[in-house]
PDB file of C-alpha atoms in Angstrom:
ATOM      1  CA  UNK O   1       0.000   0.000   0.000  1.00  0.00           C
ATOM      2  CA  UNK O   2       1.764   3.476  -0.543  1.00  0.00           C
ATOM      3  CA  UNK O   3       2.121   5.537   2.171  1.00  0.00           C
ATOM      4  CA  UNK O   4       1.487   9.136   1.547  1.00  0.00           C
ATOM      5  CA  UNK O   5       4.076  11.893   1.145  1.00  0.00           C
ATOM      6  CA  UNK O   6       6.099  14.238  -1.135  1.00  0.00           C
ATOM      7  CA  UNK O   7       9.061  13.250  -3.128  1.00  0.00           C
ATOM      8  CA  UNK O   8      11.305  16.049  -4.648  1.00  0.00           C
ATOM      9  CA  UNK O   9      14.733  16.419  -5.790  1.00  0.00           C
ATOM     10  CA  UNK O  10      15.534  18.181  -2.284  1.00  0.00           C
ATOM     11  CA  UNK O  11      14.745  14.979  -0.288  1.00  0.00           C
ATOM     12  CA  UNK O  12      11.183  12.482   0.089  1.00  0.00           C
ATOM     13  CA  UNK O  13       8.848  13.341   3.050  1.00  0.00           C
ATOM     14  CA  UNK O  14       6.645  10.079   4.289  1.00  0.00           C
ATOM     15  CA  UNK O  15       3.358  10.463   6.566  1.00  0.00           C
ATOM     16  CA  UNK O  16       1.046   8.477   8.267  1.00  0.00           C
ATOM     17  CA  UNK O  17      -2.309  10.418   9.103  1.00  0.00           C
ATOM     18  CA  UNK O  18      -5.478   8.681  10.157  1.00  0.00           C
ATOM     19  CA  UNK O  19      -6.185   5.342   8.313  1.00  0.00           C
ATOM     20  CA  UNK O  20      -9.154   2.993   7.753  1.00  0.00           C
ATOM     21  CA  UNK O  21      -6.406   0.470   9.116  1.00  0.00           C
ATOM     22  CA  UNK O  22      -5.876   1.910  12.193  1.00  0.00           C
ATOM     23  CA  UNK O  23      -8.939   4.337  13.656  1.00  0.00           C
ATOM     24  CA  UNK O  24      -8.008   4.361  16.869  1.00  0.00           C
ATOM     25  CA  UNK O  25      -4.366   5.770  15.586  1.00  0.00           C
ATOM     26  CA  UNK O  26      -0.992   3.908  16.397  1.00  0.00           C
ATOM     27  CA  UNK O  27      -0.231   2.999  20.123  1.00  0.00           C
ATOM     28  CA  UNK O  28       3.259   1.513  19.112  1.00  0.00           C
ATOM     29  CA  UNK O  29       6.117   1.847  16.871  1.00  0.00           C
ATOM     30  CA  UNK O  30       9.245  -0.314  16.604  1.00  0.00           C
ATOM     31  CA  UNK O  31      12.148  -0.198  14.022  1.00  0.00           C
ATOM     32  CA  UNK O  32      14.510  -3.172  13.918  1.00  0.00           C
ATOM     33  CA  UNK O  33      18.172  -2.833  12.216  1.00  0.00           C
ATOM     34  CA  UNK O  34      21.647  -4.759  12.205  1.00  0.00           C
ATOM     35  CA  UNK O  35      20.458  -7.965  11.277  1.00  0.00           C
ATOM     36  CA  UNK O  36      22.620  -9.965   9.250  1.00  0.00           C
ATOM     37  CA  UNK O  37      21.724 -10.483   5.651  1.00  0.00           C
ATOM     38  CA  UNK O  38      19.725 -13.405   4.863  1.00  0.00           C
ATOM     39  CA  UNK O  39      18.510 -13.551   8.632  1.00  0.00           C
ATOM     40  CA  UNK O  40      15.371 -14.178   9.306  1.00  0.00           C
ATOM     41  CA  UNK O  41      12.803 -12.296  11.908  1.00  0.00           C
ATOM     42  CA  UNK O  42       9.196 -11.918  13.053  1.00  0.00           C
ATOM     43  CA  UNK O  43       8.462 -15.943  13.070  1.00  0.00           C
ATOM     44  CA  UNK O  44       5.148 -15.370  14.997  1.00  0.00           C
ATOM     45  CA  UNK O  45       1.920 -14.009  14.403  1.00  0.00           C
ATOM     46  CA  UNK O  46      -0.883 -11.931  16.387  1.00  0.00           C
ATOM     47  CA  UNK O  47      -4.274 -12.641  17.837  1.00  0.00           C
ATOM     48  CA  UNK O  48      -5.784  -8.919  17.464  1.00  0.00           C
ATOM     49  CA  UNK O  49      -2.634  -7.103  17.013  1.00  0.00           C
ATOM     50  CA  UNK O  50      -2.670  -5.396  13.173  1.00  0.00           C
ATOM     51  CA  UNK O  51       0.532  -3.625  12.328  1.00  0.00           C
ATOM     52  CA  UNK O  52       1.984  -1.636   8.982  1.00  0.00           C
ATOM     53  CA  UNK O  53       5.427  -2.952   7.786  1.00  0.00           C
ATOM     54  CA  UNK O  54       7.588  -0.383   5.978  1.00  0.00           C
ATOM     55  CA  UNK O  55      11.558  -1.438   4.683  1.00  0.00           C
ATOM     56  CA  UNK O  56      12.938   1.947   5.774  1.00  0.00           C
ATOM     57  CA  UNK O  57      16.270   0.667   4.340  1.00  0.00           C
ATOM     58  CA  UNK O  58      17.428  -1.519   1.977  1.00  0.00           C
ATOM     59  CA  UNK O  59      15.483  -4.454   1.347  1.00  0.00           C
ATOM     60  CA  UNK O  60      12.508  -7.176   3.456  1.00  0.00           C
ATOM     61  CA  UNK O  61      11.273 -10.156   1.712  1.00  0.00           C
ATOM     62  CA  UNK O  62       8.329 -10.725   3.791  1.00  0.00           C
ATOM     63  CA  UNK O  63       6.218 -14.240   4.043  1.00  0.00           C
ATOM     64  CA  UNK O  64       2.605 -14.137   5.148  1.00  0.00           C
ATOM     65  CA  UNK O  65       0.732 -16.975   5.912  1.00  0.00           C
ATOM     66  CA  UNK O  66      -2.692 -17.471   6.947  1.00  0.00           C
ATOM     67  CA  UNK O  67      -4.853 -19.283   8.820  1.00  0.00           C
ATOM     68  CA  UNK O  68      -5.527 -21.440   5.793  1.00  0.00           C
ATOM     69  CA  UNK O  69      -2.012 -22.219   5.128  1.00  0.00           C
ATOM     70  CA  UNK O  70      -2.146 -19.825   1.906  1.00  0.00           C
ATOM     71  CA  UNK O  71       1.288 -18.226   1.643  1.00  0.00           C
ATOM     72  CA  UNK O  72       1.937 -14.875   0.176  1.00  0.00           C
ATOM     73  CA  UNK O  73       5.486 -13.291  -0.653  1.00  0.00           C
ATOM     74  CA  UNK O  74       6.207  -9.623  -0.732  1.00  0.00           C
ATOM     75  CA  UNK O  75       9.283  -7.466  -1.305  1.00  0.00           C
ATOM     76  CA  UNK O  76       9.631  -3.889   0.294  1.00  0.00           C
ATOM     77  CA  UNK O  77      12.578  -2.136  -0.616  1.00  0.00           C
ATOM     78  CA  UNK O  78      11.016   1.976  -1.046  1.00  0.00           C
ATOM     79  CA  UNK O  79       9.851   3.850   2.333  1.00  0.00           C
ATOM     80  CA  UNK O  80       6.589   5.340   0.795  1.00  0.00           C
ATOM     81  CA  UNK O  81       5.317   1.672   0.482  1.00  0.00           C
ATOM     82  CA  UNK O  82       4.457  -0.210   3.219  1.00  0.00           C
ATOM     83  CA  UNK O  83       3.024  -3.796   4.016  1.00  0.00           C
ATOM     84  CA  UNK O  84      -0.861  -4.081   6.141  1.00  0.00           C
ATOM     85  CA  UNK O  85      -0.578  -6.925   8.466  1.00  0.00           C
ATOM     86  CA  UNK O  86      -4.221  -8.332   9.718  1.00  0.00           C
ATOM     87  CA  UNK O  87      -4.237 -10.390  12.559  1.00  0.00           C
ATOM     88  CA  UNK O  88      -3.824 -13.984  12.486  1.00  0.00           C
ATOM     89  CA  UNK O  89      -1.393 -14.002   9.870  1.00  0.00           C
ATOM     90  CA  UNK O  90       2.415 -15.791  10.367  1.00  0.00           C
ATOM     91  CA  UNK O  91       5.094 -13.502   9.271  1.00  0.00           C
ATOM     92  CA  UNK O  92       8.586 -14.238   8.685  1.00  0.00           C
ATOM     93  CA  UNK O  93      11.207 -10.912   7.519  1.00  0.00           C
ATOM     94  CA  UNK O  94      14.129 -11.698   5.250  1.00  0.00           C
ATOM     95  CA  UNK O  95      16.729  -8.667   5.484  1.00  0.00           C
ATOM     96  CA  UNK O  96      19.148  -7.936   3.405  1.00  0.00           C
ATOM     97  CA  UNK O  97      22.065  -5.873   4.243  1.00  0.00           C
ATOM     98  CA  UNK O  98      21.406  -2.958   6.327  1.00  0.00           C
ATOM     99  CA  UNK O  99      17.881  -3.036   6.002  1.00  0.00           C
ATOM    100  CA  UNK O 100      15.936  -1.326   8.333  1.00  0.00           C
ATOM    101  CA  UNK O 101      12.271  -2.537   9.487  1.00  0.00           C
ATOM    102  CA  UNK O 102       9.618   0.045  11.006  1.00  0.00           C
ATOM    103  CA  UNK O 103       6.640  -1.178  12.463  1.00  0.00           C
ATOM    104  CA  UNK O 104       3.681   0.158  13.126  1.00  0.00           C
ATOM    105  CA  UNK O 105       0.759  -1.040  15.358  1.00  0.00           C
ATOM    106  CA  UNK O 106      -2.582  -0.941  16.323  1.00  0.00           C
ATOM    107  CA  UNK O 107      -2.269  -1.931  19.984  1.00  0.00           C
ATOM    108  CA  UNK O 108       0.397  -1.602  22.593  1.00  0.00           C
ATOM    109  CA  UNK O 109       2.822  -4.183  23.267  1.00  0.00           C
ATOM    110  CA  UNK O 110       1.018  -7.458  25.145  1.00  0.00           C
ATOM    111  CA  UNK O 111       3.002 -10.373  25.057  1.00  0.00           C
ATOM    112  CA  UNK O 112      -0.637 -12.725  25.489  1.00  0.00           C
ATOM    113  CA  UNK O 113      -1.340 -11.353  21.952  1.00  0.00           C
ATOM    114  CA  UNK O 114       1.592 -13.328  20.793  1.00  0.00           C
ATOM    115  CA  UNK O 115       1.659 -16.643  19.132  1.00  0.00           C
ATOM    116  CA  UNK O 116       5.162 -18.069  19.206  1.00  0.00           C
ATOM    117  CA  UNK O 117       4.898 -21.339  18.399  1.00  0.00           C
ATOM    118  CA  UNK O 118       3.968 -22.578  14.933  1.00  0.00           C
ATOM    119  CA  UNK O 119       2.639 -25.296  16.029  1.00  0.00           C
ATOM    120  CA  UNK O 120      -0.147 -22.855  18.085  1.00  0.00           C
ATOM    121  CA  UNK O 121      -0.948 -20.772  15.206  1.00  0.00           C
ATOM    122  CA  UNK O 122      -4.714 -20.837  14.329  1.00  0.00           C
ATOM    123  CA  UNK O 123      -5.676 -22.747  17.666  1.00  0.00           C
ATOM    124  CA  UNK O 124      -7.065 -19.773  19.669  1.00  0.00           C
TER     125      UNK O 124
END
């Protein structure tokens, strides 16, 4: 989805205002840098927890899988596009070099909204 903002020769300016995707506003943020290229991160997936993925560096291969076991791939590599995470859905970040993840979310953090285990996903 592309995030609104300005792009000039002088420099790009992102925004997030209000969304359908998040009413209420966002009650967290959360950025995630210096992993190792070809690490992977996330590997867990939220009960009611929604949350906007944007590659504010370099480049995220993200996997999404849902309840149903459908798998989708997506690759975010410009800041003024970003990645709408619904709840229930498994997601696992590839990084490349220096990438840089921002997160944004719906809902503070609450580790009970958490499902870890793969083996738990879909149960609740």
């Amino acid at each position: 989805m592309p995030i609104p903002g300005i792009v000039n020769p002088s420099g790009n300016i992102h925004y997030w205002d209000d969304s359908p995707f998040f009413p209420e506003g966002i009650k967290r943020s959360f950025w995630i840098s210096g992993v190792a290229s070809g690490e992977i991160r996330g590997k867990h997936a939220h009960y009611q927890e929604s949350q906007l993925l944007v590659a504010i560096h370099g480049q995220l291969r993200v996997s999404v899988e849902n309840v149903n076991g459908e798998v989708s791939h997506f690759s975010l590599s410009y800041p003024g596009e970003g990645l709408f995470i619904p709840p229930m859905n498994w997601v696992e970040v590839e990084f490349s070099s220096g990438a840089v993840l921002l997160g944004l979310a719906d809902r503070e953090f609450d580790e009970a909204d958490y499902i870890r285990d793969k083996k738990d996903f879909g149960s609740k």
